[in-house]
Amino acid sequence: MAKLADAYVSEAYGETHGGSIPLVSTYFFGIQRKPATPPSCIMEKPEYVRDLFSAIAGRYELVNHLLSCGLDFYWRAVVVDLIRKWRPSLVLDVATGSGDLALAMKKNFPDARVIGADFCRPMLEVARRKGLSDLVEADGMNLPFPEGTFDVATAAFGLRNMASWDKGLSEMGRVIKSGGHLLILDFSLPTLPIVRPLYRSYLHHVLPIIAGIATGRKDAYEYLGGSIEQFPSGRAMTSLIESCGFDNAQAIPLSLGTVSIYTAQRS
């Protein structure tokens, strides 16, 4: 199994493109979209999108901590506790970005091998400097691994930004072993009447301004609110996950429902 993964982990990161990274809208153009997909981004060239991620890579982690008010540390801790009981030996973190979740798993599961995959090479460079060596530049909807490779596949704030959610889920399902596990961590809309309008106002008005000041690239974040509005949550998401070949999908809301964890098992 280690040799199998080695074939895809190298200094060159591979040459595939696509996928997504947490908290940043990463839509690609010229792709046929299904009716239930994230909102279209007005940025017209994939090269522009890639340049955008390259420009914010150095401040990306800091901005995530700032915009979540530090709650991202708590969310990852909950994820790690959930995965711990599965005792994985080989884990794939899809849309790994700067590698925060992959690094947390690596630290907490020293006997497991954790491979991070993302489409953005500058983000992978940041992840490598933080201590992650097993990294692959790869499209989350076209992963370069054989069927049934991994015990667990995760995606933190990445599935929402893929051009096709069901394709992303199905591809993760393809590379997970039968009986293996899926874990998705992403934003959701609170159901509490008092919290919901306040959260939506923060997403659409406050967050882009803060991110723009911190990174100098407000355009990287101003579409986040729209993507969260359309992303399924709760029962809608568990139904989608099960339609993509998983069983026992469960939703775990966190932080008043602003974030949810979804777990499921590969059939």
PDB file of C-alpha atoms in Angstrom:
ATOM      1  CA  MET A   1       0.000   0.000   0.000  1.00  0.00           C
ATOM      2  CA  ALA A   2       2.833   2.404   0.781  1.00  0.00           C
ATOM      3  CA  LYS A   3       4.354   1.737  -2.647  1.00  0.00           C
ATOM      4  CA  LEU A   4       0.990   2.401  -4.221  1.00  0.00           C
ATOM      5  CA  ALA A   5       0.750   5.830  -2.602  1.00  0.00           C
ATOM      6  CA  ASP A   6       4.417   6.592  -3.356  1.00  0.00           C
ATOM      7  CA  ALA A   7       3.645   6.499  -7.055  1.00  0.00           C
ATOM      8  CA  TYR A   8       1.571   9.649  -6.666  1.00  0.00           C
ATOM      9  CA  VAL A   9       3.563  11.589  -4.068  1.00  0.00           C
ATOM     10  CA  SER A  10       6.525  13.493  -5.443  1.00  0.00           C
ATOM     11  CA  GLU A  11       8.233  16.853  -5.558  1.00  0.00           C
ATOM     12  CA  ALA A  12       6.471  17.514  -8.858  1.00  0.00           C
ATOM     13  CA  TYR A  13       3.041  16.998  -7.238  1.00  0.00           C
ATOM     14  CA  GLY A  14       1.725  15.632 -10.537  1.00  0.00           C
ATOM     15  CA  GLU A  15       0.062  17.625 -13.296  1.00  0.00           C
ATOM     16  CA  THR A  16      -3.676  17.335 -12.732  1.00  0.00           C
ATOM     17  CA  HIS A  17      -5.865  20.334 -12.013  1.00  0.00           C
ATOM     18  CA  GLY A  18      -9.208  21.192 -10.439  1.00  0.00           C
ATOM     19  CA  GLY A  19     -10.623  20.643  -6.961  1.00  0.00           C
ATOM     20  CA  SER A  20     -11.014  23.207  -4.202  1.00  0.00           C
ATOM     21  CA  ILE A  21      -9.647  24.613  -0.965  1.00  0.00           C
ATOM     22  CA  PRO A  22     -11.338  25.567   2.297  1.00  0.00           C
ATOM     23  CA  LEU A  23     -13.069  28.937   2.676  1.00  0.00           C
ATOM     24  CA  VAL A  24     -12.201  30.124  -0.831  1.00  0.00           C
ATOM     25  CA  SER A  25     -14.507  29.839  -3.828  1.00  0.00           C
ATOM     26  CA  THR A  26     -12.693  27.802  -6.495  1.00  0.00           C
ATOM     27  CA  TYR A  27     -15.057  27.465  -9.418  1.00  0.00           C
ATOM     28  CA  PHE A  28     -13.703  26.565 -12.824  1.00  0.00           C
ATOM     29  CA  PHE A  29     -15.186  27.663 -16.104  1.00  0.00           C
ATOM     30  CA  GLY A  30     -16.013  25.880 -19.294  1.00  0.00           C
ATOM     31  CA  ILE A  31     -17.353  22.974 -17.197  1.00  0.00           C
ATOM     32  CA  GLN A  32     -20.860  21.672 -17.789  1.00  0.00           C
ATOM     33  CA  ARG A  33     -22.721  22.220 -14.516  1.00  0.00           C
ATOM     34  CA  LYS A  34     -25.714  20.355 -13.198  1.00  0.00           C
ATOM     35  CA  PRO A  35     -28.775  22.296 -11.977  1.00  0.00           C
ATOM     36  CA  ALA A  36     -27.940  21.797  -8.278  1.00  0.00           C
ATOM     37  CA  THR A  37     -24.431  23.255  -8.250  1.00  0.00           C
ATOM     38  CA  PRO A  38     -22.676  26.127  -6.511  1.00  0.00           C
ATOM     39  CA  PRO A  39     -23.281  29.688  -7.810  1.00  0.00           C
ATOM     40  CA  SER A  40     -21.227  30.708 -10.824  1.00  0.00           C
ATOM     41  CA  CYS A  41     -18.192  32.843 -10.165  1.00  0.00           C
ATOM     42  CA  ILE A  42     -17.793  35.925 -12.371  1.00  0.00           C
ATOM     43  CA  MET A  43     -14.062  35.368 -12.732  1.00  0.00           C
ATOM     44  CA  GLU A  44     -13.694  34.135 -16.278  1.00  0.00           C
ATOM     45  CA  LYS A  45     -10.302  32.444 -16.561  1.00  0.00           C
ATOM     46  CA  PRO A  46      -8.963  29.438 -14.669  1.00  0.00           C
ATOM     47  CA  GLU A  47      -5.537  31.090 -14.825  1.00  0.00           C
ATOM     48  CA  TYR A  48      -6.932  34.012 -12.844  1.00  0.00           C
ATOM     49  CA  VAL A  49      -8.303  31.654 -10.204  1.00  0.00           C
ATOM     50  CA  ARG A  50      -4.955  29.890  -9.878  1.00  0.00           C
ATOM     51  CA  ASP A  51      -3.121  33.216  -9.629  1.00  0.00           C
ATOM     52  CA  LEU A  52      -5.572  34.305  -6.946  1.00  0.00           C
ATOM     53  CA  PHE A  53      -4.831  31.290  -4.767  1.00  0.00           C
ATOM     54  CA  SER A  54      -1.130  31.761  -5.297  1.00  0.00           C
ATOM     55  CA  ALA A  55      -1.424  35.367  -4.149  1.00  0.00           C
ATOM     56  CA  ILE A  56      -3.210  34.556  -0.879  1.00  0.00           C
ATOM     57  CA  ALA A  57      -1.430  31.295  -0.019  1.00  0.00           C
ATOM     58  CA  GLY A  58       0.952  32.953   2.428  1.00  0.00           C
ATOM     59  CA  ARG A  59      -1.857  34.528   4.481  1.00  0.00           C
ATOM     60  CA  TYR A  60      -4.483  31.894   3.921  1.00  0.00           C
ATOM     61  CA  GLU A  61      -4.090  30.065   7.239  1.00  0.00           C
ATOM     62  CA  LEU A  62      -4.089  33.286   9.275  1.00  0.00           C
ATOM     63  CA  VAL A  63      -7.223  34.554   7.538  1.00  0.00           C
ATOM     64  CA  ASN A  64      -9.036  31.267   8.201  1.00  0.00           C
ATOM     65  CA  HIS A  65      -8.273  31.563  11.913  1.00  0.00           C
ATOM     66  CA  LEU A  66      -9.389  35.182  11.890  1.00  0.00           C
ATOM     67  CA  LEU A  67     -12.654  34.672  10.009  1.00  0.00           C
ATOM     68  CA  SER A  68     -13.663  31.673  12.132  1.00  0.00           C
ATOM     69  CA  CYS A  69     -12.695  33.471  15.364  1.00  0.00           C
ATOM     70  CA  GLY A  70     -10.403  30.538  16.106  1.00  0.00           C
ATOM     71  CA  LEU A  71     -13.213  27.991  15.992  1.00  0.00           C
ATOM     72  CA  ASP A  72     -11.477  26.119  13.165  1.00  0.00           C
ATOM     73  CA  PHE A  73      -9.138  24.603  15.776  1.00  0.00           C
ATOM     74  CA  TYR A  74     -12.155  23.216  17.627  1.00  0.00           C
ATOM     75  CA  TRP A  75     -13.769  21.887  14.441  1.00  0.00           C
ATOM     76  CA  ARG A  76     -10.620  19.986  13.504  1.00  0.00           C
ATOM     77  CA  ALA A  77     -10.332  18.590  17.021  1.00  0.00           C
ATOM     78  CA  VAL A  78     -13.861  17.167  16.752  1.00  0.00           C
ATOM     79  CA  VAL A  79     -13.004  15.665  13.361  1.00  0.00           C
ATOM     80  CA  VAL A  80      -9.881  14.014  14.764  1.00  0.00           C
ATOM     81  CA  ASP A  81     -11.841  12.517  17.663  1.00  0.00           C
ATOM     82  CA  LEU A  82     -14.387  11.041  15.262  1.00  0.00           C
ATOM     83  CA  ILE A  83     -11.738   9.514  12.999  1.00  0.00           C
ATOM     84  CA  ARG A  84      -9.731   8.126  15.898  1.00  0.00           C
ATOM     85  CA  LYS A  85     -12.268   5.333  16.552  1.00  0.00           C
ATOM     86  CA  TRP A  86     -11.923   4.145  12.943  1.00  0.00           C
ATOM     87  CA  ARG A  87      -8.200   3.418  13.466  1.00  0.00           C
ATOM     88  CA  PRO A  88      -7.149   4.189   9.875  1.00  0.00           C
ATOM     89  CA  SER A  89      -3.769   3.254   8.449  1.00  0.00           C
ATOM     90  CA  LEU A  90      -4.063   5.247   5.207  1.00  0.00           C
ATOM     91  CA  VAL A  91      -6.002   8.517   4.957  1.00  0.00           C
ATOM     92  CA  LEU A  92      -6.648  10.846   2.019  1.00  0.00           C
ATOM     93  CA  ASP A  93      -7.413  14.505   2.725  1.00  0.00           C
ATOM     94  CA  VAL A  94      -9.062  15.898  -0.403  1.00  0.00           C
ATOM     95  CA  ALA A  95      -8.848  19.666  -1.004  1.00  0.00           C
ATOM     96  CA  THR A  96      -6.191  19.796   1.688  1.00  0.00           C
ATOM     97  CA  GLY A  97      -5.290  23.437   1.002  1.00  0.00           C
ATOM     98  CA  SER A  98      -2.524  24.505   3.374  1.00  0.00           C
ATOM     99  CA  GLY A  99      -2.834  21.176   5.152  1.00  0.00           C
ATOM    100  CA  ASP A 100      -4.315  22.076   8.546  1.00  0.00           C
ATOM    101  CA  LEU A 101      -6.572  19.028   8.818  1.00  0.00           C
ATOM    102  CA  ALA A 102      -4.005  16.660   7.312  1.00  0.00           C
ATOM    103  CA  LEU A 103      -1.411  17.901   9.780  1.00  0.00           C
ATOM    104  CA  ALA A 104      -3.805  17.448  12.720  1.00  0.00           C
ATOM    105  CA  MET A 105      -4.455  13.865  11.635  1.00  0.00           C
ATOM    106  CA  LYS A 106      -0.765  13.191  11.138  1.00  0.00           C
ATOM    107  CA  LYS A 107       0.009  14.423  14.659  1.00  0.00           C
ATOM    108  CA  ASN A 108      -2.820  12.475  16.273  1.00  0.00           C
ATOM    109  CA  PHE A 109      -2.427   9.265  14.259  1.00  0.00           C
ATOM    110  CA  PRO A 110       1.350   8.687  14.182  1.00  0.00           C
ATOM    111  CA  ASP A 111       0.934   5.144  12.876  1.00  0.00           C
ATOM    112  CA  ALA A 112      -1.208   6.249   9.936  1.00  0.00           C
ATOM    113  CA  ARG A 113      -0.094   7.677   6.637  1.00  0.00           C
ATOM    114  CA  VAL A 114      -1.937  10.853   5.635  1.00  0.00           C
ATOM    115  CA  ILE A 115      -1.858  12.025   2.016  1.00  0.00           C
ATOM    116  CA  GLY A 116      -3.080  15.494   1.094  1.00  0.00           C
ATOM    117  CA  ALA A 117      -4.436  16.299  -2.376  1.00  0.00           C
ATOM    118  CA  ASP A 118      -5.216  19.724  -3.810  1.00  0.00           C
ATOM    119  CA  PHE A 119      -5.233  21.501  -7.161  1.00  0.00           C
ATOM    120  CA  CYS A 120      -3.187  24.530  -6.043  1.00  0.00           C
ATOM    121  CA  ARG A 121       0.577  24.069  -5.940  1.00  0.00           C
ATOM    122  CA  PRO A 122       1.380  27.192  -3.864  1.00  0.00           C
ATOM    123  CA  MET A 123      -1.017  25.930  -1.194  1.00  0.00           C
ATOM    124  CA  LEU A 124       0.720  22.565  -1.279  1.00  0.00           C
ATOM    125  CA  GLU A 125       4.046  24.333  -0.849  1.00  0.00           C
ATOM    126  CA  VAL A 126       2.681  25.936   2.315  1.00  0.00           C
ATOM    127  CA  ALA A 127       1.524  22.513   3.525  1.00  0.00           C
ATOM    128  CA  ARG A 128       4.949  21.032   2.806  1.00  0.00           C
ATOM    129  CA  ARG A 129       6.712  23.780   4.784  1.00  0.00           C
ATOM    130  CA  LYS A 130       4.418  22.964   7.712  1.00  0.00           C
ATOM    131  CA  GLY A 131       5.679  19.386   7.755  1.00  0.00           C
ATOM    132  CA  LEU A 132       3.497  17.438   5.317  1.00  0.00           C
ATOM    133  CA  SER A 133       5.530  15.386   2.863  1.00  0.00           C
ATOM    134  CA  ASP A 134       2.842  13.227   1.228  1.00  0.00           C
ATOM    135  CA  LEU A 135       1.200  15.722  -1.110  1.00  0.00           C
ATOM    136  CA  VAL A 136      -0.396  15.396  -4.538  1.00  0.00           C
ATOM    137  CA  GLU A 137      -1.545  18.077  -6.945  1.00  0.00           C
ATOM    138  CA  ALA A 138      -4.827  16.531  -8.034  1.00  0.00           C
ATOM    139  CA  ASP A 139      -8.429  17.201  -9.018  1.00  0.00           C
ATOM    140  CA  GLY A 140     -10.859  16.209  -6.284  1.00  0.00           C
ATOM    141  CA  MET A 141     -13.234  14.911  -8.958  1.00  0.00           C
ATOM    142  CA  ASN A 142     -10.528  12.888 -10.723  1.00  0.00           C
ATOM    143  CA  LEU A 143      -8.223  11.459  -8.082  1.00  0.00           C
ATOM    144  CA  PRO A 144      -5.093   9.601  -9.285  1.00  0.00           C
ATOM    145  CA  PHE A 145      -5.560   6.569  -7.048  1.00  0.00           C
ATOM    146  CA  PRO A 146      -6.920   3.063  -7.723  1.00  0.00           C
ATOM    147  CA  GLU A 147     -10.241   1.916  -6.318  1.00  0.00           C
ATOM    148  CA  GLY A 148     -10.350   0.889  -2.679  1.00  0.00           C
ATOM    149  CA  THR A 149      -7.051   2.476  -1.664  1.00  0.00           C
ATOM    150  CA  PHE A 150      -7.860   4.393   1.526  1.00  0.00           C
ATOM    151  CA  ASP A 151      -9.365   3.574   4.902  1.00  0.00           C
ATOM    152  CA  VAL A 152     -10.695   7.119   5.287  1.00  0.00           C
ATOM    153  CA  ALA A 153     -11.195  10.084   2.963  1.00  0.00           C
ATOM    154  CA  THR A 154     -11.850  13.577   4.299  1.00  0.00           C
ATOM    155  CA  ALA A 155     -12.738  16.922   2.747  1.00  0.00           C
ATOM    156  CA  ALA A 156     -12.766  20.031   4.935  1.00  0.00           C
ATOM    157  CA  PHE A 157     -14.458  23.015   3.290  1.00  0.00           C
ATOM    158  CA  GLY A 158     -13.686  21.635  -0.138  1.00  0.00           C
ATOM    159  CA  LEU A 159     -16.663  19.637  -1.421  1.00  0.00           C
ATOM    160  CA  ARG A 160     -18.869  22.747  -1.449  1.00  0.00           C
ATOM    161  CA  ASN A 161     -16.607  24.390  -4.016  1.00  0.00           C
ATOM    162  CA  MET A 162     -16.401  21.524  -6.485  1.00  0.00           C
ATOM    163  CA  ALA A 163     -18.206  21.847  -9.802  1.00  0.00           C
ATOM    164  CA  SER A 164     -20.255  18.722  -9.013  1.00  0.00           C
ATOM    165  CA  TRP A 165     -20.880  17.649  -5.429  1.00  0.00           C
ATOM    166  CA  ASP A 166     -22.094  14.181  -6.363  1.00  0.00           C
ATOM    167  CA  LYS A 167     -19.086  13.614  -8.605  1.00  0.00           C
ATOM    168  CA  GLY A 168     -16.735  14.664  -5.817  1.00  0.00           C
ATOM    169  CA  LEU A 169     -18.464  12.339  -3.361  1.00  0.00           C
ATOM    170  CA  SER A 170     -18.521   9.460  -5.838  1.00  0.00           C
ATOM    171  CA  GLU A 171     -14.821   9.892  -6.563  1.00  0.00           C
ATOM    172  CA  MET A 172     -13.976   9.818  -2.866  1.00  0.00           C
ATOM    173  CA  GLY A 173     -16.153   6.744  -2.567  1.00  0.00           C
ATOM    174  CA  ARG A 174     -14.249   5.106  -5.408  1.00  0.00           C
ATOM    175  CA  VAL A 175     -10.902   5.386  -3.638  1.00  0.00           C
ATOM    176  CA  ILE A 176     -12.227   4.354  -0.200  1.00  0.00           C
ATOM    177  CA  LYS A 177     -12.085   0.670   0.724  1.00  0.00           C
ATOM    178  CA  SER A 178     -15.323  -1.229   1.198  1.00  0.00           C
ATOM    179  CA  GLY A 179     -16.244  -0.643   4.820  1.00  0.00           C
ATOM    180  CA  GLY A 180     -14.048   2.458   4.967  1.00  0.00           C
ATOM    181  CA  HIS A 181     -15.245   5.878   6.043  1.00  0.00           C
ATOM    182  CA  LEU A 182     -15.979   9.312   4.616  1.00  0.00           C
ATOM    183  CA  LEU A 183     -15.900  12.555   6.594  1.00  0.00           C
ATOM    184  CA  ILE A 184     -16.991  15.928   5.239  1.00  0.00           C
ATOM    185  CA  LEU A 185     -16.556  19.154   7.207  1.00  0.00           C
ATOM    186  CA  ASP A 186     -18.199  22.231   5.726  1.00  0.00           C
ATOM    187  CA  PHE A 187     -20.280  25.302   6.373  1.00  0.00           C
ATOM    188  CA  SER A 188     -24.034  25.067   6.811  1.00  0.00           C
ATOM    189  CA  LEU A 189     -26.867  27.469   7.534  1.00  0.00           C
ATOM    190  CA  PRO A 190     -28.158  27.584  11.123  1.00  0.00           C
ATOM    191  CA  THR A 191     -31.789  26.662  11.662  1.00  0.00           C
ATOM    192  CA  LEU A 192     -32.312  28.851  14.743  1.00  0.00           C
ATOM    193  CA  PRO A 193     -34.425  31.882  13.732  1.00  0.00           C
ATOM    194  CA  ILE A 194     -32.274  34.316  15.723  1.00  0.00           C
ATOM    195  CA  VAL A 195     -28.901  33.013  14.568  1.00  0.00           C
ATOM    196  CA  ARG A 196     -29.656  32.448  10.890  1.00  0.00           C
ATOM    197  CA  PRO A 197     -30.116  36.104   9.754  1.00  0.00           C
ATOM    198  CA  LEU A 198     -27.106  37.272  11.767  1.00  0.00           C
ATOM    199  CA  TYR A 199     -24.929  34.571  10.240  1.00  0.00           C
ATOM    200  CA  ARG A 200     -26.100  35.350   6.709  1.00  0.00           C
ATOM    201  CA  SER A 201     -25.353  39.033   7.222  1.00  0.00           C
ATOM    202  CA  TYR A 202     -21.858  38.151   8.407  1.00  0.00           C
ATOM    203  CA  LEU A 203     -21.260  35.929   5.373  1.00  0.00           C
ATOM    204  CA  HIS A 204     -22.377  38.444   2.777  1.00  0.00           C
ATOM    205  CA  HIS A 205     -21.222  41.735   4.258  1.00  0.00           C
ATOM    206  CA  VAL A 206     -18.687  41.426   7.062  1.00  0.00           C
ATOM    207  CA  LEU A 207     -16.557  38.462   6.015  1.00  0.00           C
ATOM    208  CA  PRO A 208     -15.568  39.757   2.543  1.00  0.00           C
ATOM    209  CA  ILE A 209     -14.453  43.073   4.001  1.00  0.00           C
ATOM    210  CA  ILE A 210     -12.292  41.485   6.696  1.00  0.00           C
ATOM    211  CA  ALA A 211     -10.781  39.030   4.216  1.00  0.00           C
ATOM    212  CA  GLY A 212     -10.148  41.802   1.709  1.00  0.00           C
ATOM    213  CA  ILE A 213      -8.248  43.849   4.264  1.00  0.00           C
ATOM    214  CA  ALA A 214      -6.205  40.868   5.449  1.00  0.00           C
ATOM    215  CA  THR A 215      -5.293  39.505   2.012  1.00  0.00           C
ATOM    216  CA  GLY A 216      -5.736  42.419  -0.348  1.00  0.00           C
ATOM    217  CA  ARG A 217      -7.947  40.133  -2.455  1.00  0.00           C
ATOM    218  CA  LYS A 218     -11.579  40.606  -1.456  1.00  0.00           C
ATOM    219  CA  ASP A 219     -12.660  38.756  -4.610  1.00  0.00           C
ATOM    220  CA  ALA A 220     -11.358  35.489  -3.143  1.00  0.00           C
ATOM    221  CA  TYR A 221     -14.038  35.536  -0.447  1.00  0.00           C
ATOM    222  CA  GLU A 222     -16.994  37.538  -1.691  1.00  0.00           C
ATOM    223  CA  TYR A 223     -18.644  34.477  -3.235  1.00  0.00           C
ATOM    224  CA  LEU A 224     -18.397  32.370  -0.097  1.00  0.00           C
ATOM    225  CA  GLY A 225     -21.825  33.415   1.177  1.00  0.00           C
ATOM    226  CA  GLY A 226     -23.551  32.426  -2.040  1.00  0.00           C
ATOM    227  CA  SER A 227     -21.870  29.020  -2.110  1.00  0.00           C
ATOM    228  CA  ILE A 228     -22.965  28.303   1.464  1.00  0.00           C
ATOM    229  CA  GLU A 229     -26.547  29.375   0.696  1.00  0.00           C
ATOM    230  CA  GLN A 230     -26.834  26.758  -2.046  1.00  0.00           C
ATOM    231  CA  PHE A 231     -24.818  23.974  -0.412  1.00  0.00           C
ATOM    232  CA  PRO A 232     -27.083  21.226   1.017  1.00  0.00           C
ATOM    233  CA  SER A 233     -26.982  20.646   4.752  1.00  0.00           C
ATOM    234  CA  GLY A 234     -28.566  18.358   7.289  1.00  0.00           C
ATOM    235  CA  ARG A 235     -30.811  15.685   5.823  1.00  0.00           C
ATOM    236  CA  ALA A 236     -30.320  17.045   2.295  1.00  0.00           C
ATOM    237  CA  MET A 237     -26.592  16.369   2.544  1.00  0.00           C
ATOM    238  CA  THR A 238     -26.907  12.934   4.141  1.00  0.00           C
ATOM    239  CA  SER A 239     -29.316  11.943   1.365  1.00  0.00           C
ATOM    240  CA  LEU A 240     -26.841  13.159  -1.258  1.00  0.00           C
ATOM    241  CA  ILE A 241     -24.019  11.211   0.380  1.00  0.00           C
ATOM    242  CA  GLU A 242     -26.052   8.005   0.490  1.00  0.00           C
ATOM    243  CA  SER A 243     -27.054   8.436  -3.165  1.00  0.00           C
ATOM    244  CA  CYS A 244     -23.330   8.349  -4.010  1.00  0.00           C
ATOM    245  CA  GLY A 245     -22.776   4.847  -2.621  1.00  0.00           C
ATOM    246  CA  PHE A 246     -22.387   5.400   1.113  1.00  0.00           C
ATOM    247  CA  ASP A 247     -24.355   3.993   4.038  1.00  0.00           C
ATOM    248  CA  ASN A 248     -25.336   5.332   7.456  1.00  0.00           C
ATOM    249  CA  ALA A 249     -24.728   8.982   6.640  1.00  0.00           C
ATOM    250  CA  GLN A 250     -25.015  11.193   9.700  1.00  0.00           C
ATOM    251  CA  ALA A 251     -24.942  14.960  10.253  1.00  0.00           C
ATOM    252  CA  ILE A 252     -23.306  16.546  13.285  1.00  0.00           C
ATOM    253  CA  PRO A 253     -23.969  20.305  13.553  1.00  0.00           C
ATOM    254  CA  LEU A 254     -21.369  22.439  15.336  1.00  0.00           C
ATOM    255  CA  SER A 255     -21.184  26.070  16.480  1.00  0.00           C
ATOM    256  CA  LEU A 256     -24.946  26.718  16.413  1.00  0.00           C
ATOM    257  CA  GLY A 257     -25.225  24.956  13.070  1.00  0.00           C
ATOM    258  CA  THR A 258     -22.856  27.264  11.176  1.00  0.00           C
ATOM    259  CA  VAL A 259     -20.655  24.244  10.456  1.00  0.00           C
ATOM    260  CA  SER A 260     -21.544  20.568  10.078  1.00  0.00           C
ATOM    261  CA  ILE A 261     -19.636  17.316  10.011  1.00  0.00           C
ATOM    262  CA  TYR A 262     -20.983  14.488   7.853  1.00  0.00           C
ATOM    263  CA  THR A 263     -19.832  10.919   8.279  1.00  0.00           C
ATOM    264  CA  ALA A 264     -20.681   7.810   6.290  1.00  0.00           C
ATOM    265  CA  GLN A 265     -19.391   4.324   5.511  1.00  0.00           C
ATOM    266  CA  ARG A 266     -18.496   2.941   2.104  1.00  0.00           C
ATOM    267  CA  SER A 267     -20.807   0.180   0.959  1.00  0.00           C
TER     268      SER A 267
END
